[in-house]
mmCIF file of C-alpha atoms (C1' of nucleotides) in Angstrom:
data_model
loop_
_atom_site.group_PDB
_atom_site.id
_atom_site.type_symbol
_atom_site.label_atom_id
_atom_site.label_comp_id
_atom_site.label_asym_id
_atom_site.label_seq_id
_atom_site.Cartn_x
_atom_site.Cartn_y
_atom_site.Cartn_z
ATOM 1 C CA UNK A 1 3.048 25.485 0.895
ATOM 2 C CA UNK A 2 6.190 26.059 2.601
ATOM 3 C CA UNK A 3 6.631 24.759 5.055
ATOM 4 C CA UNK A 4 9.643 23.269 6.391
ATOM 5 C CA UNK A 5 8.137 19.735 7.550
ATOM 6 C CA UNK A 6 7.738 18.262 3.691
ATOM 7 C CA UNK A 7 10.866 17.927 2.849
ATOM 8 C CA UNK A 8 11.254 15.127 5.439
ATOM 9 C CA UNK A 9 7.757 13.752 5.059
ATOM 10 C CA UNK A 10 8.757 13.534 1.125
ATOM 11 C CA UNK A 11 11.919 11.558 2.449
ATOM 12 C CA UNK A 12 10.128 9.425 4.804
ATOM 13 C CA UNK A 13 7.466 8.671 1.747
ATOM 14 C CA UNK A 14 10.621 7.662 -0.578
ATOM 15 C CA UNK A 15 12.186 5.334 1.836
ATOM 16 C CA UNK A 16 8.777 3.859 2.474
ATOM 17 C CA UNK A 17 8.644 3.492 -1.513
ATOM 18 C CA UNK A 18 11.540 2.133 -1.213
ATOM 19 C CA UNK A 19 11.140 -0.658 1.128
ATOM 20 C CA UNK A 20 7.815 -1.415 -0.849
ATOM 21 C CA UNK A 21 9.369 -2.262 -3.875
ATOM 22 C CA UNK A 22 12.594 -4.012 -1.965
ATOM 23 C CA UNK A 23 9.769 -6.168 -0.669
ATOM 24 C CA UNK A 24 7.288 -6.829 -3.217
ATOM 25 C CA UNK A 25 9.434 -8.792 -5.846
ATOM 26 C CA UNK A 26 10.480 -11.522 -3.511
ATOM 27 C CA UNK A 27 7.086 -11.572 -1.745
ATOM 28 C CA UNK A 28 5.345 -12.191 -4.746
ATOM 29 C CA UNK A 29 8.934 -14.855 -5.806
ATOM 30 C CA UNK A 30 7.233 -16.687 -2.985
ATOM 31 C CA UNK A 31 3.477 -16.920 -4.425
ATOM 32 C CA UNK A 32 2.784 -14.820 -1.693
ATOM 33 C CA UNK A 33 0.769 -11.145 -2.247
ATOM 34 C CA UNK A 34 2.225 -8.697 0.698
ATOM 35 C CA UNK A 35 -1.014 -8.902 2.989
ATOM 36 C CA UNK A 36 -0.696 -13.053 2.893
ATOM 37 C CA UNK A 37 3.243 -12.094 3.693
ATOM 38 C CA UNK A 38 2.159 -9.805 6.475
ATOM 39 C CA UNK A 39 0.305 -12.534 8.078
ATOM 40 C CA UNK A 40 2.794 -15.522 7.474
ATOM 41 C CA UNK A 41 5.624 -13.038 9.031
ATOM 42 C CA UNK A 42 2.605 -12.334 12.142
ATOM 43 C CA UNK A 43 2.028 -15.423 12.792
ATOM 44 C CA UNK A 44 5.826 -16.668 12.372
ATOM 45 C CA UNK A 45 7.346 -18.045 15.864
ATOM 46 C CA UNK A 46 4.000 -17.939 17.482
ATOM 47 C CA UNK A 47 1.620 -20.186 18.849
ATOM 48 C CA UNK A 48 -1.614 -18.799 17.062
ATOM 49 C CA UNK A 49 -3.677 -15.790 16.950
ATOM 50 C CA UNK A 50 -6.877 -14.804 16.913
ATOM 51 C CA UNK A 51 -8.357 -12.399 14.096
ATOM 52 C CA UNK A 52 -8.238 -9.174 16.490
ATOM 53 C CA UNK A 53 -4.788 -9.964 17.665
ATOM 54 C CA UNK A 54 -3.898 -10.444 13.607
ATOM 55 C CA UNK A 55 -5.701 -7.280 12.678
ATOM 56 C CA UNK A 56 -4.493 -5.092 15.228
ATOM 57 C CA UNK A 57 -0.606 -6.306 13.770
ATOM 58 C CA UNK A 58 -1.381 -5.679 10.526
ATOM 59 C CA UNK A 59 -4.178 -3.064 10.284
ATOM 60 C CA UNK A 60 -6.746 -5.565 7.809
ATOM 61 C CA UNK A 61 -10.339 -5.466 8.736
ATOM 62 C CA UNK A 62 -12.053 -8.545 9.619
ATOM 63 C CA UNK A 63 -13.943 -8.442 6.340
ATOM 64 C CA UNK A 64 -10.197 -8.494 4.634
ATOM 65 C CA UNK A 65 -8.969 -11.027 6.779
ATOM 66 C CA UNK A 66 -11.768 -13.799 6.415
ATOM 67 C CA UNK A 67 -10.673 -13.536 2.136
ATOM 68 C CA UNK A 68 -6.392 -13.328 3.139
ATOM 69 C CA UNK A 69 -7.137 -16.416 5.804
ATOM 70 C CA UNK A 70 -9.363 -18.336 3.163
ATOM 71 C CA UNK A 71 -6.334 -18.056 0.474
ATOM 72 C CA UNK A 72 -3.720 -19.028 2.781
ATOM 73 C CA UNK A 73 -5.722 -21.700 4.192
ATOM 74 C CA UNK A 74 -6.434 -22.904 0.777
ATOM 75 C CA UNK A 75 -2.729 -22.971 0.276
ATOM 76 C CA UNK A 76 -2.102 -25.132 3.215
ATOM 77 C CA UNK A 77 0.072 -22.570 4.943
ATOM 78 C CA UNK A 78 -2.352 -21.650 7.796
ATOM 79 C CA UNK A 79 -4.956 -23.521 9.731
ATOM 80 C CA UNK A 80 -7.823 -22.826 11.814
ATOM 81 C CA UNK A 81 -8.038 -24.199 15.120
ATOM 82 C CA UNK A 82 -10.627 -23.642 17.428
ATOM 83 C CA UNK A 83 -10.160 -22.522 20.805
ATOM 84 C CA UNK A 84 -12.283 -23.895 24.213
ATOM 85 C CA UNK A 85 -12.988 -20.910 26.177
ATOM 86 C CA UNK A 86 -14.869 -18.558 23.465
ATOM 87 C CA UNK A 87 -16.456 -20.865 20.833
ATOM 88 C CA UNK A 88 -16.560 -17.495 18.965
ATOM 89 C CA UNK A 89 -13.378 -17.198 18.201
ATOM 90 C CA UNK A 90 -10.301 -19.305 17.212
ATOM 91 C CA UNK A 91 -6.672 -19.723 16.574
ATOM 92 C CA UNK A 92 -4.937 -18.694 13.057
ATOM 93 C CA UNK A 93 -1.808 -20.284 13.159
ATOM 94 C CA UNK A 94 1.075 -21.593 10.694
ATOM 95 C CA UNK A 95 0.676 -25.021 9.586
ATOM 96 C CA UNK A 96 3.839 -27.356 9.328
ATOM 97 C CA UNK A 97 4.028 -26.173 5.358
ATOM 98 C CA UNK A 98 3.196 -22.313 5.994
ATOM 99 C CA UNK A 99 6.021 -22.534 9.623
ATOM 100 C CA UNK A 100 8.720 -23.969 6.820
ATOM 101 C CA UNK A 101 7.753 -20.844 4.338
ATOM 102 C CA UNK A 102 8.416 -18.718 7.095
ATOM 103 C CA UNK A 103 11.512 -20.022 8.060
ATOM 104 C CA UNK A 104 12.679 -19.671 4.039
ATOM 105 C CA UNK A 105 11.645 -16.515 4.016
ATOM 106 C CA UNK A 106 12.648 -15.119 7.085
ATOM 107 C CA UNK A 107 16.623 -15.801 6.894
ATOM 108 C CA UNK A 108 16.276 -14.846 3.481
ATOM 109 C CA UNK A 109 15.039 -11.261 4.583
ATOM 110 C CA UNK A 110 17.225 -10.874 7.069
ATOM 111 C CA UNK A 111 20.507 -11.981 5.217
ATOM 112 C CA UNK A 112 19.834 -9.455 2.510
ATOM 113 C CA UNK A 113 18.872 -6.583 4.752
ATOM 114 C CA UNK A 114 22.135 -6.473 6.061
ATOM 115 C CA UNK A 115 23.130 -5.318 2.645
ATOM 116 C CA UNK A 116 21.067 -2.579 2.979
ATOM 117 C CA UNK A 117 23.044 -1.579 6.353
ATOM 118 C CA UNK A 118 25.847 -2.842 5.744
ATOM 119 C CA UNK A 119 28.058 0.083 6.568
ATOM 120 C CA UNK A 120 26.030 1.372 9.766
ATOM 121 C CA UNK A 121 27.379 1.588 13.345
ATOM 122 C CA UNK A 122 25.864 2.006 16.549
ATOM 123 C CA UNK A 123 25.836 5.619 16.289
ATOM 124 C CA UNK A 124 24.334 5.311 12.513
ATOM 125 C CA UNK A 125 21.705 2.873 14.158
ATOM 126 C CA UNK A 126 20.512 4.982 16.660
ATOM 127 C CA UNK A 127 20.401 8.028 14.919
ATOM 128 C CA UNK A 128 17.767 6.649 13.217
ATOM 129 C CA UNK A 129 16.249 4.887 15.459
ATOM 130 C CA UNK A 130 15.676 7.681 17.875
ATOM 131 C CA UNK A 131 14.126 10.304 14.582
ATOM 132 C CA UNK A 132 11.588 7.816 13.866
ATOM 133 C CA UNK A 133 11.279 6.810 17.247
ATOM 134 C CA UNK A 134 9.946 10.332 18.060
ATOM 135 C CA UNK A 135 8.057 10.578 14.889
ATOM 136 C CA UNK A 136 6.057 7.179 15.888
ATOM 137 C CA UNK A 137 5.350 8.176 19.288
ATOM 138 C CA UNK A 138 4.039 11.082 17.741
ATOM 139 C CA UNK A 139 1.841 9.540 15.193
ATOM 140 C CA UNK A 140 0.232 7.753 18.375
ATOM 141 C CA UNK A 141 -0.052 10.828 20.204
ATOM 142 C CA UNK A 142 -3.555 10.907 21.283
ATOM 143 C CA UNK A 143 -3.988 14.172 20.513
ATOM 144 C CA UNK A 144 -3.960 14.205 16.951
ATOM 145 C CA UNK A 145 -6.875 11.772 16.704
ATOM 146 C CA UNK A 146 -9.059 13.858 18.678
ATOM 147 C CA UNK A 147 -7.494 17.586 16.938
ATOM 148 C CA UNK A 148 -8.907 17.562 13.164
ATOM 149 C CA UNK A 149 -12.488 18.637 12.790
ATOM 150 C CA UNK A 150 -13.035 16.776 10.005
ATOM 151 C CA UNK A 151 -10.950 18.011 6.709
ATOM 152 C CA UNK A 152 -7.657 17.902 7.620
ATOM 153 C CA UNK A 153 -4.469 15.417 8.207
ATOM 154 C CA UNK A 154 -1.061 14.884 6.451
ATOM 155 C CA UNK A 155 0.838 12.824 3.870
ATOM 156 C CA UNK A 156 1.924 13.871 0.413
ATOM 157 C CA UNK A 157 4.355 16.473 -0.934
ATOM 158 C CA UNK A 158 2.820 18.891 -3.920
ATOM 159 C CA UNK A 159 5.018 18.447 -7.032
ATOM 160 C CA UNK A 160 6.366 21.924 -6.629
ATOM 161 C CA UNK A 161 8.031 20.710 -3.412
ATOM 162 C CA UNK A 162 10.169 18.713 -4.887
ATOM 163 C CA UNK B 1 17.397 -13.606 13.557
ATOM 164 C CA UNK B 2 19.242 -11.156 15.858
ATOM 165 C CA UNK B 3 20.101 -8.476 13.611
ATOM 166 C CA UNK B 4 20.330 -4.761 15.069
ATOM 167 C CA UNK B 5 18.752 -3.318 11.912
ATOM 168 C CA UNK B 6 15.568 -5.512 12.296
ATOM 169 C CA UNK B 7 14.266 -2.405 15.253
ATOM 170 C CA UNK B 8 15.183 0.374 12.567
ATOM 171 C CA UNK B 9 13.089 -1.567 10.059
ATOM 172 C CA UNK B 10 10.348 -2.218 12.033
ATOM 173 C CA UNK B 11 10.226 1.652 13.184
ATOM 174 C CA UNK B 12 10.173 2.364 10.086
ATOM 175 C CA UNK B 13 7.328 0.078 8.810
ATOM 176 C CA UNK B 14 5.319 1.637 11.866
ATOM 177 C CA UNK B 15 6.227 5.414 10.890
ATOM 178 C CA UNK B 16 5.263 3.881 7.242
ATOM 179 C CA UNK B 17 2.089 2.902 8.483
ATOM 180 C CA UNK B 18 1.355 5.351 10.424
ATOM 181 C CA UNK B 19 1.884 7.814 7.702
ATOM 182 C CA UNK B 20 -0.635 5.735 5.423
ATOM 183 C CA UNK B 21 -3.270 5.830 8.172
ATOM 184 C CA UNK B 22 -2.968 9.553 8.646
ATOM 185 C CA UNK B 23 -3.142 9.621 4.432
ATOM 186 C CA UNK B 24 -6.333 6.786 4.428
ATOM 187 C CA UNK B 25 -9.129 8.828 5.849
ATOM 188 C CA UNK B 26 -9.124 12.307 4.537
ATOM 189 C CA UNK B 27 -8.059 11.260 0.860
ATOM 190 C CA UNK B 28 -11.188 8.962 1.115
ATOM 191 C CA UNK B 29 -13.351 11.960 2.426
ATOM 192 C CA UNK B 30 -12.386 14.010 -0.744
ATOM 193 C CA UNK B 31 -14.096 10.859 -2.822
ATOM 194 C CA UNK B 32 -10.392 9.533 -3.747
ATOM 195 C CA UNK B 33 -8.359 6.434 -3.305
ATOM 196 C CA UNK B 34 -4.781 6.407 -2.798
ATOM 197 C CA UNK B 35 -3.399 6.452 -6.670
ATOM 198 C CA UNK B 36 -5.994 8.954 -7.239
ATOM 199 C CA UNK B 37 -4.856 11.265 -5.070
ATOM 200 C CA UNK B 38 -1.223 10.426 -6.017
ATOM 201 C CA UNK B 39 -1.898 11.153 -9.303
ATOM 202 C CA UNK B 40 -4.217 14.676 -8.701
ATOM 203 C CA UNK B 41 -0.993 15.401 -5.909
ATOM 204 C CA UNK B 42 1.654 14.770 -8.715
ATOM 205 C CA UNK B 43 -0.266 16.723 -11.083
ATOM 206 C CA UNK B 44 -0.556 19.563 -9.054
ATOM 207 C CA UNK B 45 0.921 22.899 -10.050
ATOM 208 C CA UNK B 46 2.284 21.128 -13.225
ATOM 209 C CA UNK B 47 0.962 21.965 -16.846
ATOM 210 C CA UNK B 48 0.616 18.283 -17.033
ATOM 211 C CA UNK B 49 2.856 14.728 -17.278
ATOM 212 C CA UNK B 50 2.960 12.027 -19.693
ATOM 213 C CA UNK B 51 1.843 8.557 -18.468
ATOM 214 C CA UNK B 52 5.809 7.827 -18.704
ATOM 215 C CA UNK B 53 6.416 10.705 -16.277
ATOM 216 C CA UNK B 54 3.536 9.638 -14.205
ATOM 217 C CA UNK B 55 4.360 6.108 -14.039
ATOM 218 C CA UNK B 56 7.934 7.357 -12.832
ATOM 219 C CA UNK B 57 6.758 9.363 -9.896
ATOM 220 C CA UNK B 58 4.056 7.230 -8.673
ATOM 221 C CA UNK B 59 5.484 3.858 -9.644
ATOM 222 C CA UNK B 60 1.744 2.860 -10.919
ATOM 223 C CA UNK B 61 2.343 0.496 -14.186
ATOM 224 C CA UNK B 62 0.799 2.252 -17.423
ATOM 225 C CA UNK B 63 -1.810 -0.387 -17.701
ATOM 226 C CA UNK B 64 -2.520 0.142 -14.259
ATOM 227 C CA UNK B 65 -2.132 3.785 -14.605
ATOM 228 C CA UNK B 66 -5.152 4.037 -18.029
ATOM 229 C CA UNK B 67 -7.630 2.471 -15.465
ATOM 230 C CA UNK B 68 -6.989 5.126 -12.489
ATOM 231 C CA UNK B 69 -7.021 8.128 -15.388
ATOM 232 C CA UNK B 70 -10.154 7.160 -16.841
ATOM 233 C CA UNK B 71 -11.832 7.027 -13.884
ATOM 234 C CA UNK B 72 -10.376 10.011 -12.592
ATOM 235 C CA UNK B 73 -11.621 11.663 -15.680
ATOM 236 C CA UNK B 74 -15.340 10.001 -15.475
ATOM 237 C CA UNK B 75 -15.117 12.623 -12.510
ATOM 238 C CA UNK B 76 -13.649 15.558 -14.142
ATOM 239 C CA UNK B 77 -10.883 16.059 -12.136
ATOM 240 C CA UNK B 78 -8.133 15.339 -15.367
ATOM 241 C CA UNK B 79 -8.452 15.143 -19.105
ATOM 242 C CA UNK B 80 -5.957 13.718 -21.572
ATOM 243 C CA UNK B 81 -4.547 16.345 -23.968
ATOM 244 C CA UNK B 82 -3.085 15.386 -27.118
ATOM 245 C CA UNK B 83 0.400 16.808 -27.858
ATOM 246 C CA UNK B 84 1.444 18.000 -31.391
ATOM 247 C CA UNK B 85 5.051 16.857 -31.112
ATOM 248 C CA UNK B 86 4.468 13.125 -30.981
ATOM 249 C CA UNK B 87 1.302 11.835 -31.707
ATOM 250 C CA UNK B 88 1.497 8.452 -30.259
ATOM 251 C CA UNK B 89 1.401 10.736 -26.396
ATOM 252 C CA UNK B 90 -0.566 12.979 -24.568
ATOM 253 C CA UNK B 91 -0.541 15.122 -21.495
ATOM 254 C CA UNK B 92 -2.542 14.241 -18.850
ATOM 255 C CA UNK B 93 -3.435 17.544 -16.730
ATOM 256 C CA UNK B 94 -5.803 18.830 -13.943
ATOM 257 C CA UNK B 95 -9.063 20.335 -15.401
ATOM 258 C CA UNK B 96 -10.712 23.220 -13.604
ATOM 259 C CA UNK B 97 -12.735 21.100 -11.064
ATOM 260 C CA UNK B 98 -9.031 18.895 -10.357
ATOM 261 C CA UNK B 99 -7.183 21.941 -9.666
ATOM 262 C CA UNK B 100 -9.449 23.674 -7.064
ATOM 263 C CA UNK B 101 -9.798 19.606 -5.403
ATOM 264 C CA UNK B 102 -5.689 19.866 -5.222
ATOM 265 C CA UNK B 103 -5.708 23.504 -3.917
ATOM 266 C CA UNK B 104 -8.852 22.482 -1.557
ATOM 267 C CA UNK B 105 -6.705 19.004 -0.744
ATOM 268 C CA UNK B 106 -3.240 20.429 -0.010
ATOM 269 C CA UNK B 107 -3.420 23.487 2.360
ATOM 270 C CA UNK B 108 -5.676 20.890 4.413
ATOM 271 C CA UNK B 109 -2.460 18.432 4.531
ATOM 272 C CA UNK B 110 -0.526 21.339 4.717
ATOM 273 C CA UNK B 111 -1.929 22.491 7.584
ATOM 274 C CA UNK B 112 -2.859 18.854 9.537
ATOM 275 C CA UNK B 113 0.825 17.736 8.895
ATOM 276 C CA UNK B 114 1.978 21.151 11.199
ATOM 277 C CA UNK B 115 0.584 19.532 14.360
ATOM 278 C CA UNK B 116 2.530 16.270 13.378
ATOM 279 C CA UNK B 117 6.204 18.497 13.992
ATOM 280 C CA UNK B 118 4.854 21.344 15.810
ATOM 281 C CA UNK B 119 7.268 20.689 18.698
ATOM 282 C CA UNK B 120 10.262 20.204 15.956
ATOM 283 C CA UNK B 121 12.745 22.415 15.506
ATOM 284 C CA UNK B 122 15.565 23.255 12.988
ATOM 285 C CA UNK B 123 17.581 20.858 14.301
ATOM 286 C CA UNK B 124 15.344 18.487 15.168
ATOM 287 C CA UNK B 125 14.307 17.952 11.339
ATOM 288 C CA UNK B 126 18.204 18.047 10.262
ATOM 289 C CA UNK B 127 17.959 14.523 12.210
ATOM 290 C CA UNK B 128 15.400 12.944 10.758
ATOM 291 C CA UNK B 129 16.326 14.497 7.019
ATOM 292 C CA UNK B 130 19.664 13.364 7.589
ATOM 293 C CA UNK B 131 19.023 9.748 8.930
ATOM 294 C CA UNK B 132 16.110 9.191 6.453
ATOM 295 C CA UNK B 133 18.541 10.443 4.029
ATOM 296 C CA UNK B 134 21.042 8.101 4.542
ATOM 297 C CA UNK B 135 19.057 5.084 4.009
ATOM 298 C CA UNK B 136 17.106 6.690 0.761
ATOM 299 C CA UNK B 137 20.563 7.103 -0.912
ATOM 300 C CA UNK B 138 21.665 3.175 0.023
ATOM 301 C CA UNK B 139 18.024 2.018 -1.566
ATOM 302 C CA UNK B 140 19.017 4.088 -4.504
ATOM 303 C CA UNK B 141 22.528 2.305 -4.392
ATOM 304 C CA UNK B 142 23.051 0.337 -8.218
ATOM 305 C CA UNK B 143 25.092 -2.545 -6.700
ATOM 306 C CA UNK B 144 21.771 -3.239 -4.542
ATOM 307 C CA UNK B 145 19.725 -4.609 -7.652
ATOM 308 C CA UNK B 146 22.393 -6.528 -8.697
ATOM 309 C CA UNK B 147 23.864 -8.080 -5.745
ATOM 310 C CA UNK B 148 20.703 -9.990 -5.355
ATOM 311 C CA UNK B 149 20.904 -13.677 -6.989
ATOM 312 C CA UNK B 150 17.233 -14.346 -6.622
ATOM 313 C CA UNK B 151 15.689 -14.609 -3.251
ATOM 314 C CA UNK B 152 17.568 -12.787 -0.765
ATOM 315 C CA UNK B 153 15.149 -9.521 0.044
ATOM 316 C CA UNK B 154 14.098 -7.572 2.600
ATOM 317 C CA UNK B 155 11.694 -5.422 4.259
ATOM 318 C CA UNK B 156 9.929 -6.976 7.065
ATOM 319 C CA UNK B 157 9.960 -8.001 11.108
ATOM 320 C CA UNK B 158 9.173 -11.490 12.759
ATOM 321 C CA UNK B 159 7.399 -11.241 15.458
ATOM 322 C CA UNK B 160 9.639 -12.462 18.522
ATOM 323 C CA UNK B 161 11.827 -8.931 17.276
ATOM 324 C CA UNK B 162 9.383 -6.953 18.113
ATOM 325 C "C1'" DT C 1 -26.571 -6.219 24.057
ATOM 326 C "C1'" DA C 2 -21.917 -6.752 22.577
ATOM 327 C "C1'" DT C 3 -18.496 -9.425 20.187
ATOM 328 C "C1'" DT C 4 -16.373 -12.859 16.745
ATOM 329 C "C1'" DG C 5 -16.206 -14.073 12.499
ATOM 330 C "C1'" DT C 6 -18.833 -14.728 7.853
ATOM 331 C "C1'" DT C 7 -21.141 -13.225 3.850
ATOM 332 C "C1'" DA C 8 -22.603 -10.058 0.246
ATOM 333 C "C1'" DT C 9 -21.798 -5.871 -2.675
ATOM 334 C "C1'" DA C 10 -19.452 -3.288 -5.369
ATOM 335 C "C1'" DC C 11 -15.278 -1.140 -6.617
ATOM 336 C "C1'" DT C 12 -10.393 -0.460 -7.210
ATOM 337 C "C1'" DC C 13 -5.811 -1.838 -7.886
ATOM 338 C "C1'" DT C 14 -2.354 -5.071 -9.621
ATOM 339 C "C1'" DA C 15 0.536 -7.857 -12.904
ATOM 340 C "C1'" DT C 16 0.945 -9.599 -17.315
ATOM 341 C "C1'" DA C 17 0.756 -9.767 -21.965
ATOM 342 C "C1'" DA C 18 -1.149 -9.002 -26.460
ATOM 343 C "C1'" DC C 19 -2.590 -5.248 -29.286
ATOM 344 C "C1'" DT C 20 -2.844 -0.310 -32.032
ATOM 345 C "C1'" DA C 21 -0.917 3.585 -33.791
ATOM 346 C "C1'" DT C 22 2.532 6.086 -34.268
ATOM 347 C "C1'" DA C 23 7.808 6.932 -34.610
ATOM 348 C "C1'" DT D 1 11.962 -2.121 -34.488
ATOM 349 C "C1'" DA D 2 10.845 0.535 -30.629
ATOM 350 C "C1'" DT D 3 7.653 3.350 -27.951
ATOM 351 C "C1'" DA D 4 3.028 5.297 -25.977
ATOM 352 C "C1'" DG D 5 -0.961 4.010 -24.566
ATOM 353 C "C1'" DT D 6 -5.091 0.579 -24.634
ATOM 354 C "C1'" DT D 7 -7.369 -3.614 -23.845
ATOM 355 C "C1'" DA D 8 -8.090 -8.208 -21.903
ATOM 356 C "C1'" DT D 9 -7.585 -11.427 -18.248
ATOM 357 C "C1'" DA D 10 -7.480 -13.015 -13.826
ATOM 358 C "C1'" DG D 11 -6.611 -12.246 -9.281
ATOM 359 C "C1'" DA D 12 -6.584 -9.819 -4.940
ATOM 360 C "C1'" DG D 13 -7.469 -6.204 -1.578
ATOM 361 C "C1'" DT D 14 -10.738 -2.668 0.290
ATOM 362 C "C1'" DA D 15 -14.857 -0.553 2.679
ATOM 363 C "C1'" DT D 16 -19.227 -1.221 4.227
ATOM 364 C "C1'" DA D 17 -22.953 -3.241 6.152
ATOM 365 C "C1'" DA D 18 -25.995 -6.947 7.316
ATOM 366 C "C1'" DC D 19 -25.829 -11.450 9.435
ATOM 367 C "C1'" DA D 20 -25.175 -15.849 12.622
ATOM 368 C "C1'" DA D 21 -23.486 -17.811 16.659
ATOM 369 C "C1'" DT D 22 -21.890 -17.109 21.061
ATOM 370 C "C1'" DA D 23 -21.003 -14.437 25.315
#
DNA sequence: TATTGTTATACTCTATAACTATA
DNA sequence: TATAGTTATAGAGTATAACAATA
């Protein structure tokens, strides 16, 4: 229970927290739950996606998406538009109302994220850009998808940890 | 749109992610969703927490927080035990049958998250702490919830940044 | 046969607010 | 009056699997 690697996976998990919560208020100030978000900021300065393209971004199922596009749609903020070469698939993109949400929102994210940095350099930024660089490339290492049996993988500190 | 902290955040949301990906499976395997396990995690090794104290570490309202106990206790895994101090409370603990799931649970996680930093050493995780560290404190920061008017958050990347 | 998206089930979480019983 | 927890309401997301249309 020791071991050295939870104090920083119980740091990671609070600034994760952390962002959550930063995010969730002015999400939801927008009538907008944080998947429907996720897609609007997807889909944001693009010409369209399809439902794999949107699902690989954002890691919701098909299942998920078809309720998430149905809610938006019903909004008026996306559309569906069907594409010629596969008449199986289409294009989710922004509709005039949903591309002027984005471009509220966006700015708005931006502007006030600079709070949250506001006294980093270049140094500051890359220091912390190149630890969770190396921790992301290895999350995507194969290897760890193919080295647990079955039982075990990683993510929460025991309350004695902290 | 060109801000140099938009690359930090969006390593971030994919060290985030991956993190809850690694988290997804196994918790599910063990019969639990995420607040469950949250909630048998933060219990661990404890002689038990008031919903007040559990709402604090989890950040799961309390009317959120009776539906995820009750059904945690349809299972056995907690039971609600009534304190003699202050009647209108309780402490919510691990029964039996919760506390060998958390000791079954944990050295599993224990043991996956090793292969996550087995190439890390001392110094490698006085980086990450460090960085991770950094930004944890500024989310903590008082003059953050307040400098906000209304709209201005943050907490996510368009996708021509990324 | 494989893939794209839909539908159907069934559950879980969430926010919000009104409610109770204690304090 | 204030606090701890419950209940009620109304969404919304999730996994899973079976399904239709198309490739």
């Amino acid at each position: 229970m020791g071991e050295r690697y939870l104090k920083s996976v119980r740091l990671l998990a609070e600034c994760l927290q952390g962002f959550e919560r930063f995010v969730a208020e002015p999400v939801r100030r927008h009538g907008l739950t944080h998947p429907q978000f996720d897609i609007i900021a997807t889909l944001g300065n693009t010409p369209g996606m399809t439902y794999k393209e949107l699902g690989e971004r954002t890691l919701i199922t098909k299942g998920t998406l078809t309720g998430v596009i149905d809610r938006l749609e019903q909004k008026g903020l996306v559309e569906r538009v069907r594409k010629c070469d596969d008449k199986r698939s289409f294009l989710v993109r922004l509709t005039a109302t949903g591309d002027t949400l984005f471009h509220t929102v966006f700015p708005a994210v931006v502007a006030h994220g600079k709070l949250l940095f506001a006294d980093y350099g270049d140094g500051d930024f890359e220091q912390l850009d190149h630890a969770l660089h190396r921790l992301r490339t290895r999350l995507d290492a194969p290897d760890l998808a193919t080295a647990v049996p079955g039982e075990l993988r990683a993510g929460h500190v025991p309350a004695d940890e902290r």
